mmCIF file of C-alpha atoms in Angstrom:
data_model
loop_
_atom_site.group_PDB
_atom_site.id
_atom_site.type_symbol
_atom_site.label_atom_id
_atom_site.label_comp_id
_atom_site.label_asym_id
_atom_site.label_seq_id
_atom_site.Cartn_x
_atom_site.Cartn_y
_atom_site.Cartn_z
ATOM 1 C CA UNK A 1 123.322 99.041 141.178
ATOM 2 C CA UNK A 2 119.905 100.459 142.137
ATOM 3 C CA UNK A 3 117.238 101.543 139.639
ATOM 4 C CA UNK A 4 118.127 105.240 139.774
ATOM 5 C CA UNK A 5 121.770 104.483 139.028
ATOM 6 C CA UNK A 6 120.698 102.307 136.107
ATOM 7 C CA UNK A 7 118.514 105.126 134.753
ATOM 8 C CA UNK A 8 121.433 107.566 134.874
ATOM 9 C CA UNK A 9 123.696 105.100 133.073
ATOM 10 C CA UNK A 10 121.222 104.271 130.326
ATOM 11 C CA UNK A 11 120.485 107.983 129.822
ATOM 12 C CA UNK A 12 124.144 108.616 129.015
ATOM 13 C CA UNK A 13 123.745 106.065 126.247
ATOM 14 C CA UNK A 14 120.273 107.000 125.056
ATOM 15 C CA UNK A 15 120.947 110.697 124.437
ATOM 16 C CA UNK A 16 122.646 109.780 121.163
ATOM 17 C CA UNK A 17 119.368 110.576 119.439
ATOM 18 C CA UNK A 18 118.854 112.851 116.414
ATOM 19 C CA UNK A 19 117.447 116.358 116.814
ATOM 20 C CA UNK A 20 117.012 119.350 114.519
ATOM 21 C CA UNK A 21 120.249 121.310 114.327
ATOM 22 C CA UNK A 22 121.611 118.930 116.972
ATOM 23 C CA UNK A 23 119.598 121.026 119.435
ATOM 24 C CA UNK A 24 119.235 118.187 121.981
ATOM 25 C CA UNK A 25 115.987 119.731 123.312
ATOM 26 C CA UNK A 26 115.650 117.814 126.563
ATOM 27 C CA UNK A 27 116.442 117.781 130.252
ATOM 28 C CA UNK A 28 115.424 115.183 132.837
ATOM 29 C CA UNK A 29 114.088 114.579 136.312
ATOM 30 C CA UNK A 30 114.529 111.291 138.157
ATOM 31 C CA UNK A 31 112.469 110.217 141.148
ATOM 32 C CA UNK A 32 112.874 106.666 142.412
ATOM 33 C CA UNK A 33 112.043 104.469 139.402
ATOM 34 C CA UNK A 34 110.501 107.249 137.305
ATOM 35 C CA UNK A 35 112.138 109.383 134.624
ATOM 36 C CA UNK A 36 110.474 112.579 133.401
ATOM 37 C CA UNK A 37 111.535 114.013 130.050
ATOM 38 C CA UNK A 38 111.299 117.807 129.933
ATOM 39 C CA UNK A 39 110.915 119.276 126.469
ATOM 40 C CA UNK A 40 112.730 122.434 125.313
ATOM 41 C CA UNK A 41 111.345 123.347 121.861
ATOM 42 C CA UNK A 42 112.898 126.812 122.161
ATOM 43 C CA UNK A 43 116.241 125.192 121.387
ATOM 44 C CA UNK A 44 115.055 124.226 117.910
ATOM 45 C CA UNK A 45 114.593 126.334 114.766
ATOM 46 C CA UNK A 46 111.733 128.770 115.603
ATOM 47 C CA UNK A 47 110.442 128.747 112.014
ATOM 48 C CA UNK A 48 110.892 125.164 110.819
ATOM 49 C CA UNK A 49 109.921 123.637 114.167
ATOM 50 C CA UNK A 50 106.272 124.002 113.184
ATOM 51 C CA UNK A 51 103.999 123.389 116.181
ATOM 52 C CA UNK A 52 107.079 121.909 117.883
ATOM 53 C CA UNK A 53 106.803 118.840 115.674
ATOM 54 C CA UNK A 54 110.545 118.651 115.107
ATOM 55 C CA UNK A 55 111.070 118.606 118.858
ATOM 56 C CA UNK A 56 108.391 115.926 119.283
ATOM 57 C CA UNK A 57 110.137 113.738 116.699
ATOM 58 C CA UNK A 58 113.420 114.180 118.556
ATOM 59 C CA UNK A 59 111.734 113.226 121.835
ATOM 60 C CA UNK A 60 110.343 110.117 120.148
ATOM 61 C CA UNK A 61 113.798 109.054 118.979
ATOM 62 C CA UNK A 62 115.141 109.623 122.499
ATOM 63 C CA UNK A 63 112.304 107.557 124.005
ATOM 64 C CA UNK A 64 113.020 104.674 121.632
ATOM 65 C CA UNK A 65 116.683 104.747 122.666
ATOM 66 C CA UNK A 66 115.651 104.709 126.337
ATOM 67 C CA UNK A 67 113.359 101.705 125.815
ATOM 68 C CA UNK A 68 116.129 99.837 123.989
ATOM 69 C CA UNK A 69 118.807 100.749 126.542
ATOM 70 C CA UNK A 70 116.562 99.773 129.464
ATOM 71 C CA UNK A 71 116.503 96.174 128.253
ATOM 72 C CA UNK A 72 120.287 96.064 128.642
ATOM 73 C CA UNK A 73 119.848 96.789 132.370
ATOM 74 C CA UNK A 74 117.046 94.224 132.882
ATOM 75 C CA UNK A 75 114.474 96.996 133.103
ATOM 76 C CA UNK A 76 111.079 97.300 131.483
ATOM 77 C CA UNK A 77 110.283 100.856 130.392
ATOM 78 C CA UNK A 78 106.611 101.855 130.561
ATOM 79 C CA UNK A 79 106.049 105.101 128.631
ATOM 80 C CA UNK A 80 103.282 107.581 129.402
ATOM 81 C CA UNK A 81 102.990 110.506 126.968
ATOM 82 C CA UNK A 82 101.501 113.747 128.366
ATOM 83 C CA UNK A 83 97.935 114.366 127.213
ATOM 84 C CA UNK A 84 98.649 118.085 126.780
ATOM 85 C CA UNK A 85 101.126 118.742 123.921
ATOM 86 C CA UNK A 86 102.141 122.014 125.611
ATOM 87 C CA UNK A 87 103.141 120.277 128.838
ATOM 88 C CA UNK A 88 106.893 120.648 129.274
ATOM 89 C CA UNK A 89 106.951 117.241 130.988
ATOM 90 C CA UNK A 90 106.236 115.582 127.658
ATOM 91 C CA UNK A 91 106.695 112.012 128.881
ATOM 92 C CA UNK A 92 107.158 110.006 132.038
ATOM 93 C CA UNK A 93 108.820 106.604 131.923
ATOM 94 C CA UNK A 94 108.433 104.115 134.757
ATOM 95 C CA UNK A 95 111.086 101.410 135.063
ATOM 96 C CA UNK A 96 110.424 98.007 136.579
ATOM 97 C CA UNK A 97 112.808 95.102 137.118
ATOM 98 C CA UNK A 98 112.151 92.631 134.354
ATOM 99 C CA UNK A 99 114.286 89.766 133.039
ATOM 100 C CA UNK A 100 114.230 90.383 129.311
ATOM 101 C CA UNK A 101 116.603 89.633 126.458
ATOM 102 C CA UNK A 102 118.596 92.783 125.605
ATOM 103 C CA UNK A 103 117.354 94.478 122.462
ATOM 104 C CA UNK A 104 119.802 93.608 119.628
ATOM 105 C CA UNK A 105 119.846 97.283 118.576
ATOM 106 C CA UNK A 106 121.410 98.374 121.885
ATOM 107 C CA UNK A 107 124.963 98.200 120.502
ATOM 108 C CA UNK A 108 123.907 100.282 117.482
ATOM 109 C CA UNK A 109 122.965 103.363 119.527
ATOM 110 C CA UNK A 110 126.526 104.812 119.627
ATOM 111 C CA UNK A 111 127.011 103.839 115.958
ATOM 112 C CA UNK A 112 124.102 105.987 114.784
ATOM 113 C CA UNK A 113 125.205 109.179 113.056
ATOM 114 C CA UNK A 114 124.340 111.409 110.121
ATOM 115 C CA UNK A 115 126.447 110.860 107.030
ATOM 116 C CA UNK A 116 126.144 113.561 104.349
ATOM 117 C CA UNK A 117 128.828 112.135 102.072
ATOM 118 C CA UNK A 118 128.082 110.777 98.616
ATOM 119 C CA UNK A 119 126.910 107.172 98.942
ATOM 120 C CA UNK A 120 128.128 104.293 96.796
ATOM 121 C CA UNK A 121 125.917 103.146 93.967
ATOM 122 C CA UNK A 122 125.481 99.777 95.658
ATOM 123 C CA UNK A 123 122.218 97.919 95.985
ATOM 124 C CA UNK A 124 120.993 97.207 99.505
ATOM 125 C CA UNK A 125 119.628 93.641 99.622
ATOM 126 C CA UNK A 126 115.853 93.881 99.331
ATOM 127 C CA UNK A 127 115.315 91.443 102.203
ATOM 128 C CA UNK A 128 117.232 93.778 104.548
ATOM 129 C CA UNK A 129 115.147 96.808 103.562
ATOM 130 C CA UNK A 130 111.920 94.812 103.715
ATOM 131 C CA UNK A 131 112.719 93.520 107.203
ATOM 132 C CA UNK A 132 113.652 97.002 108.456
ATOM 133 C CA UNK A 133 110.551 98.722 107.089
ATOM 134 C CA UNK A 134 108.183 95.904 108.050
ATOM 135 C CA UNK A 135 109.463 96.136 111.630
ATOM 136 C CA UNK A 136 108.996 99.903 111.525
ATOM 137 C CA UNK A 137 105.408 99.557 110.336
ATOM 138 C CA UNK A 138 104.636 97.148 113.176
ATOM 139 C CA UNK A 139 105.950 99.693 115.696
ATOM 140 C CA UNK A 140 104.085 102.564 114.031
ATOM 141 C CA UNK A 141 100.800 100.699 114.057
ATOM 142 C CA UNK A 142 97.885 102.843 112.916
ATOM 143 C CA UNK A 143 99.715 106.091 113.744
ATOM 144 C CA UNK A 144 102.628 105.992 111.287
ATOM 145 C CA UNK A 145 103.384 104.516 107.859
ATOM 146 C CA UNK A 146 106.795 103.963 106.274
ATOM 147 C CA UNK A 147 107.761 103.762 102.606
ATOM 148 C CA UNK A 148 110.911 103.091 100.638
ATOM 149 C CA UNK A 149 111.915 103.362 96.981
ATOM 150 C CA UNK A 150 114.922 101.972 95.120
ATOM 151 C CA UNK A 151 114.079 103.089 91.605
ATOM 152 C CA UNK A 152 116.812 105.490 90.497
ATOM 153 C CA UNK A 153 114.478 107.739 88.509
ATOM 154 C CA UNK A 154 112.135 108.159 91.474
ATOM 155 C CA UNK A 155 115.098 108.745 93.789
ATOM 156 C CA UNK A 156 116.367 111.473 91.436
ATOM 157 C CA UNK A 157 112.948 113.183 91.477
ATOM 158 C CA UNK A 158 112.694 113.002 95.282
ATOM 159 C CA UNK A 159 116.310 114.102 95.740
ATOM 160 C CA UNK A 160 115.883 117.149 93.514
ATOM 161 C CA UNK A 161 112.661 118.059 95.320
ATOM 162 C CA UNK A 162 114.408 117.779 98.687
ATOM 163 C CA UNK A 163 117.292 119.956 97.471
ATOM 164 C CA UNK A 164 114.880 122.836 96.831
ATOM 165 C CA UNK A 165 115.106 123.317 100.586
ATOM 166 C CA UNK A 166 118.514 124.916 99.994
ATOM 167 C CA UNK A 167 117.056 127.468 97.585
ATOM 168 C CA UNK A 168 114.481 128.624 100.120
ATOM 169 C CA UNK A 169 116.863 128.451 103.087
ATOM 170 C CA UNK A 170 119.545 130.536 101.394
ATOM 171 C CA UNK A 171 117.396 133.042 99.482
ATOM 172 C CA UNK A 172 114.946 133.759 102.313
ATOM 173 C CA UNK A 173 116.534 136.295 104.664
ATOM 174 C CA UNK A 174 114.814 135.018 107.814
ATOM 175 C CA UNK A 175 115.700 131.371 107.177
ATOM 176 C CA UNK A 176 119.196 132.277 105.977
ATOM 177 C CA UNK A 177 119.973 134.094 109.214
ATOM 178 C CA UNK A 178 118.531 131.305 111.361
ATOM 179 C CA UNK A 179 120.496 128.657 109.485
ATOM 180 C CA UNK A 180 123.857 130.379 109.783
ATOM 181 C CA UNK A 181 123.157 131.146 113.425
ATOM 182 C CA UNK A 182 123.148 127.357 113.941
ATOM 183 C CA UNK A 183 126.420 126.710 112.117
ATOM 184 C CA UNK A 184 129.413 125.988 114.340
ATOM 185 C CA UNK A 185 132.662 126.859 112.589
ATOM 186 C CA UNK A 186 135.257 124.934 114.619
ATOM 187 C CA UNK A 187 135.511 122.167 117.224
ATOM 188 C CA UNK A 188 136.391 124.630 120.008
ATOM 189 C CA UNK A 189 133.191 126.602 119.402
ATOM 190 C CA UNK A 190 131.251 123.326 119.312
ATOM 191 C CA UNK A 191 132.404 122.418 122.814
ATOM 192 C CA UNK A 192 131.737 125.933 124.098
ATOM 193 C CA UNK A 193 128.157 125.702 122.794
ATOM 194 C CA UNK A 194 127.770 122.241 124.285
ATOM 195 C CA UNK A 195 127.256 120.663 120.880
ATOM 196 C CA UNK A 196 124.034 122.497 120.021
ATOM 197 C CA UNK A 197 124.188 123.500 116.366
ATOM 198 C CA UNK A 198 125.526 122.177 113.073
ATOM 199 C CA UNK A 199 129.285 121.609 113.144
ATOM 200 C CA UNK A 200 130.610 122.728 109.738
ATOM 201 C CA UNK A 201 132.669 119.557 109.234
ATOM 202 C CA UNK A 202 129.532 117.385 109.442
ATOM 203 C CA UNK A 203 128.163 119.168 106.349
ATOM 204 C CA UNK A 204 130.890 117.482 104.243
ATOM 205 C CA UNK A 205 131.726 120.637 102.293
ATOM 206 C CA UNK A 206 134.772 120.674 100.033
ATOM 207 C CA UNK A 207 137.276 123.418 100.864
ATOM 208 C CA UNK A 208 136.065 125.817 98.120
ATOM 209 C CA UNK A 209 132.476 125.220 99.242
ATOM 210 C CA UNK A 210 133.374 125.975 102.843
ATOM 211 C CA UNK A 211 135.000 129.253 101.760
ATOM 212 C CA UNK A 212 131.817 130.192 99.883
ATOM 213 C CA UNK A 213 129.776 129.277 102.972
ATOM 214 C CA UNK A 214 131.865 131.610 105.111
ATOM 215 C CA UNK A 215 131.215 134.401 102.619
ATOM 216 C CA UNK A 216 127.475 133.921 102.220
ATOM 217 C CA UNK A 217 126.797 133.667 105.945
ATOM 218 C CA UNK A 218 126.636 137.469 105.686
ATOM 219 C CA UNK A 219 123.220 138.313 104.239
ATOM 220 C CA UNK A 220 124.355 141.292 102.096
ATOM 221 C CA UNK A 221 126.715 138.949 100.233
ATOM 222 C CA UNK A 222 124.036 136.296 99.818
ATOM 223 C CA UNK A 223 121.568 138.935 98.620
ATOM 224 C CA UNK A 224 123.985 139.807 95.810
ATOM 225 C CA UNK A 225 124.980 136.252 94.894
ATOM 226 C CA UNK A 226 121.440 134.928 94.802
ATOM 227 C CA UNK A 227 120.850 137.189 91.803
ATOM 228 C CA UNK A 228 123.319 135.122 89.773
ATOM 229 C CA UNK A 229 121.726 131.836 90.885
ATOM 230 C CA UNK A 230 124.142 130.706 93.616
ATOM 231 C CA UNK A 231 121.448 129.057 95.760
ATOM 232 C CA UNK A 232 120.073 127.180 92.755
ATOM 233 C CA UNK A 233 123.572 125.985 91.869
ATOM 234 C CA UNK A 234 124.144 124.757 95.436
ATOM 235 C CA UNK A 235 120.785 122.967 95.351
ATOM 236 C CA UNK A 236 121.594 121.269 92.038
ATOM 237 C CA UNK A 237 124.931 120.038 93.412
ATOM 238 C CA UNK A 238 123.252 118.724 96.555
ATOM 239 C CA UNK A 239 120.582 116.976 94.477
ATOM 240 C CA UNK A 240 123.354 114.902 92.891
ATOM 241 C CA UNK A 241 124.407 113.799 96.384
ATOM 242 C CA UNK A 242 120.867 113.173 97.625
ATOM 243 C CA UNK A 243 120.025 110.752 94.828
ATOM 244 C CA UNK A 244 123.026 108.538 95.599
ATOM 245 C CA UNK A 245 122.694 105.395 97.670
ATOM 246 C CA UNK A 246 120.702 102.203 97.690
ATOM 247 C CA UNK A 247 117.255 103.546 98.575
ATOM 248 C CA UNK A 248 115.211 106.398 99.989
ATOM 249 C CA UNK A 249 112.692 106.198 102.796
ATOM 250 C CA UNK A 250 109.791 108.301 104.002
ATOM 251 C CA UNK A 251 107.608 108.370 107.105
ATOM 252 C CA UNK A 252 104.066 109.739 107.174
ATOM 253 C CA UNK A 253 101.733 110.270 110.111
ATOM 254 C CA UNK A 254 98.015 109.492 110.096
ATOM 255 C CA UNK A 255 96.889 112.503 112.090
ATOM 256 C CA UNK A 256 98.345 115.647 113.573
ATOM 257 C CA UNK A 257 98.323 114.849 117.301
ATOM 258 C CA UNK A 258 101.564 115.193 119.257
ATOM 259 C CA UNK A 259 101.516 111.431 119.902
ATOM 260 C CA UNK A 260 101.742 110.793 116.147
ATOM 261 C CA UNK A 261 104.919 112.846 115.805
ATOM 262 C CA UNK A 262 106.500 111.251 118.866
ATOM 263 C CA UNK A 263 105.756 107.852 117.318
ATOM 264 C CA UNK A 264 107.282 109.048 114.025
ATOM 265 C CA UNK A 265 110.482 109.789 115.962
ATOM 266 C CA UNK A 266 110.441 106.325 117.534
ATOM 267 C CA UNK A 267 109.971 104.699 114.136
ATOM 268 C CA UNK A 268 112.736 106.811 112.591
ATOM 269 C CA UNK A 269 115.179 105.836 115.325
ATOM 270 C CA UNK A 270 114.294 102.156 114.973
ATOM 271 C CA UNK A 271 114.992 102.354 111.228
ATOM 272 C CA UNK A 272 118.218 104.318 111.753
ATOM 273 C CA UNK A 273 119.558 101.886 114.366
ATOM 274 C CA UNK A 274 118.612 98.913 112.196
ATOM 275 C CA UNK A 275 120.524 100.485 109.307
ATOM 276 C CA UNK A 276 123.532 101.158 111.548
ATOM 277 C CA UNK A 277 123.494 97.488 112.609
ATOM 278 C CA UNK A 278 123.800 96.513 108.926
ATOM 279 C CA UNK A 279 126.542 99.073 108.196
ATOM 280 C CA UNK A 280 124.124 101.261 106.230
ATOM 281 C CA UNK A 281 124.333 105.065 106.451
ATOM 282 C CA UNK A 282 121.396 107.457 106.655
ATOM 283 C CA UNK A 283 120.808 111.168 106.033
ATOM 284 C CA UNK A 284 117.587 113.012 106.788
ATOM 285 C CA UNK A 285 116.185 115.504 104.246
ATOM 286 C CA UNK A 286 113.217 117.151 105.941
ATOM 287 C CA UNK A 287 113.319 120.929 105.419
ATOM 288 C CA UNK A 288 110.776 121.075 102.586
ATOM 289 C CA UNK A 289 108.377 118.834 104.520
ATOM 290 C CA UNK A 290 108.237 121.151 107.532
ATOM 291 C CA UNK A 291 107.953 124.239 105.346
ATOM 292 C CA UNK A 292 104.988 122.593 103.579
ATOM 293 C CA UNK A 293 103.238 121.902 106.880
ATOM 294 C CA UNK A 294 103.649 125.538 107.855
ATOM 295 C CA UNK A 295 102.275 126.761 104.531
ATOM 296 C CA UNK A 296 99.293 124.394 104.601
ATOM 297 C CA UNK A 297 98.373 125.810 108.009
ATOM 298 C CA UNK A 298 98.200 129.251 106.394
ATOM 299 C CA UNK A 299 101.438 130.520 107.955
ATOM 300 C CA UNK A 300 102.986 131.973 104.825
ATOM 301 C CA UNK A 301 104.131 135.354 106.159
ATOM 302 C CA UNK A 302 107.863 134.780 105.793
ATOM 303 C CA UNK A 303 107.651 133.153 102.365
ATOM 304 C CA UNK A 304 107.381 134.859 98.991
ATOM 305 C CA UNK A 305 104.776 133.684 96.479
ATOM 306 C CA UNK A 306 107.464 131.929 94.421
ATOM 307 C CA UNK A 307 108.788 130.171 97.532
ATOM 308 C CA UNK A 308 105.295 128.958 98.444
ATOM 309 C CA UNK A 309 104.874 127.575 94.921
ATOM 310 C CA UNK A 310 108.279 125.861 94.996
ATOM 311 C CA UNK A 311 107.603 124.268 98.391
ATOM 312 C CA UNK A 312 104.168 122.977 97.329
ATOM 313 C CA UNK A 313 105.526 121.571 94.065
ATOM 314 C CA UNK A 314 108.451 119.905 95.856
ATOM 315 C CA UNK A 315 106.148 118.230 98.380
ATOM 316 C CA UNK A 316 103.899 116.955 95.576
ATOM 317 C CA UNK A 317 106.928 115.523 93.758
ATOM 318 C CA UNK A 318 108.070 113.693 96.891
ATOM 319 C CA UNK A 319 104.557 112.377 97.495
ATOM 320 C CA UNK A 320 104.349 111.140 93.904
ATOM 321 C CA UNK A 321 107.797 109.512 93.960
ATOM 322 C CA UNK A 322 106.858 107.474 97.046
ATOM 323 C CA UNK A 323 103.216 106.999 95.947
ATOM 324 C CA UNK A 324 101.987 108.397 99.276
ATOM 325 C CA UNK A 325 98.308 109.247 99.012
ATOM 326 C CA UNK A 326 97.302 109.881 102.638
ATOM 327 C CA UNK A 327 98.715 111.365 105.830
ATOM 328 C CA UNK A 328 101.376 114.009 106.377
ATOM 329 C CA UNK A 329 104.845 113.199 105.051
ATOM 330 C CA UNK A 330 106.960 114.082 108.038
ATOM 331 C CA UNK A 331 110.390 112.604 107.361
ATOM 332 C CA UNK A 332 112.411 111.650 104.309
ATOM 333 C CA UNK A 333 115.880 110.145 104.150
ATOM 334 C CA UNK A 334 118.354 108.362 101.955
ATOM 335 C CA UNK A 335 120.212 105.196 102.922
ATOM 336 C CA UNK A 336 123.321 103.578 101.484
ATOM 337 C CA UNK A 337 126.899 102.508 101.899
ATOM 338 C CA UNK A 338 129.691 105.060 102.273
ATOM 339 C CA UNK A 339 132.945 105.797 103.998
ATOM 340 C CA UNK A 340 132.640 107.252 107.488
ATOM 341 C CA UNK A 341 131.723 110.943 107.847
ATOM 342 C CA UNK A 342 134.459 113.530 108.347
ATOM 343 C CA UNK A 343 133.120 114.506 111.771
ATOM 344 C CA UNK A 344 130.428 113.622 114.275
ATOM 345 C CA UNK A 345 128.012 115.842 116.170
ATOM 346 C CA UNK A 346 128.904 116.426 119.813
ATOM 347 C CA UNK A 347 126.454 115.112 122.396
ATOM 348 C CA UNK A 348 126.418 116.790 125.788
ATOM 349 C CA UNK A 349 125.876 114.826 128.971
ATOM 350 C CA UNK A 350 122.245 114.563 130.113
ATOM 351 C CA UNK A 351 121.122 117.462 132.303
ATOM 352 C CA UNK A 352 119.319 116.014 135.311
ATOM 353 C CA UNK A 353 117.331 118.552 137.337
ATOM 354 C CA UNK A 354 116.860 117.914 141.029
ATOM 355 C CA UNK A 355 113.280 117.052 141.914
#
């Protein structure tokens, strides 16, 4: 098998990387022993994907998968990130033959998935969490910091703060319409759309909740029901789910360059794969964090004054719960033990563009 054939094979494995709304915002070019990753931020949420940071995080997770998968094929992956954050060719990876021990996380790549079910109230051994987060901090270096909490009171505070995302998403007409545009209502539609979007079954809604979701996808209905506090009720129910599990984690970046957010994605994927290896589930909770970044940049046009206040307060509560004093909190997640999710997001085959 030549190098190009190896690259194609490892790409089929590596694309099982997380992305906002399962947007899978990438295509590829292959030339000899070089792989170019082309970024497609337009596939992501146009409001929450502030300065394309969500897309950059997704690209980082993809790159980490590629580096890990390359070791399985006796290849060394040398990554070069584009100096211009607006360059569509966001990264070029050069592969060289190199006898190296396969990364032990390789087998975890297909086992990585989002699980939004309630987690068991079971403690994760501290040595496992410490090892995972210490490894993540080594990878992140001076660009990224990771944090975790296991205190139930702090987890409840952070979980409630994260659930305020649902209030803003459902009561804000612009965000409401964008969210429901992403929802995929059946497996047939998911395949037609090539997997891009949120498959309804992955949201782990109970049947009555799914019926309500189908009703409130129409803004006039949501506009009526928000007056009786439906969004706040949904948020309070989700907060009960968010605080379950063995721990919560957060990732902050020490700067706002595109390289920082790509590294945050690499660190996230390393944590997620390490959790998968231990049979630990993970769910991201990031909406409030991206809204906060948008607001702090002065881009408040789509938000009401009360929404701005809620977002700022929620971010401060998350920061306090994790005792994060510096940097930009970019990612937050819960980890724990649970039964398998009801459904998995569909991943389309890598699109390789002829050079």
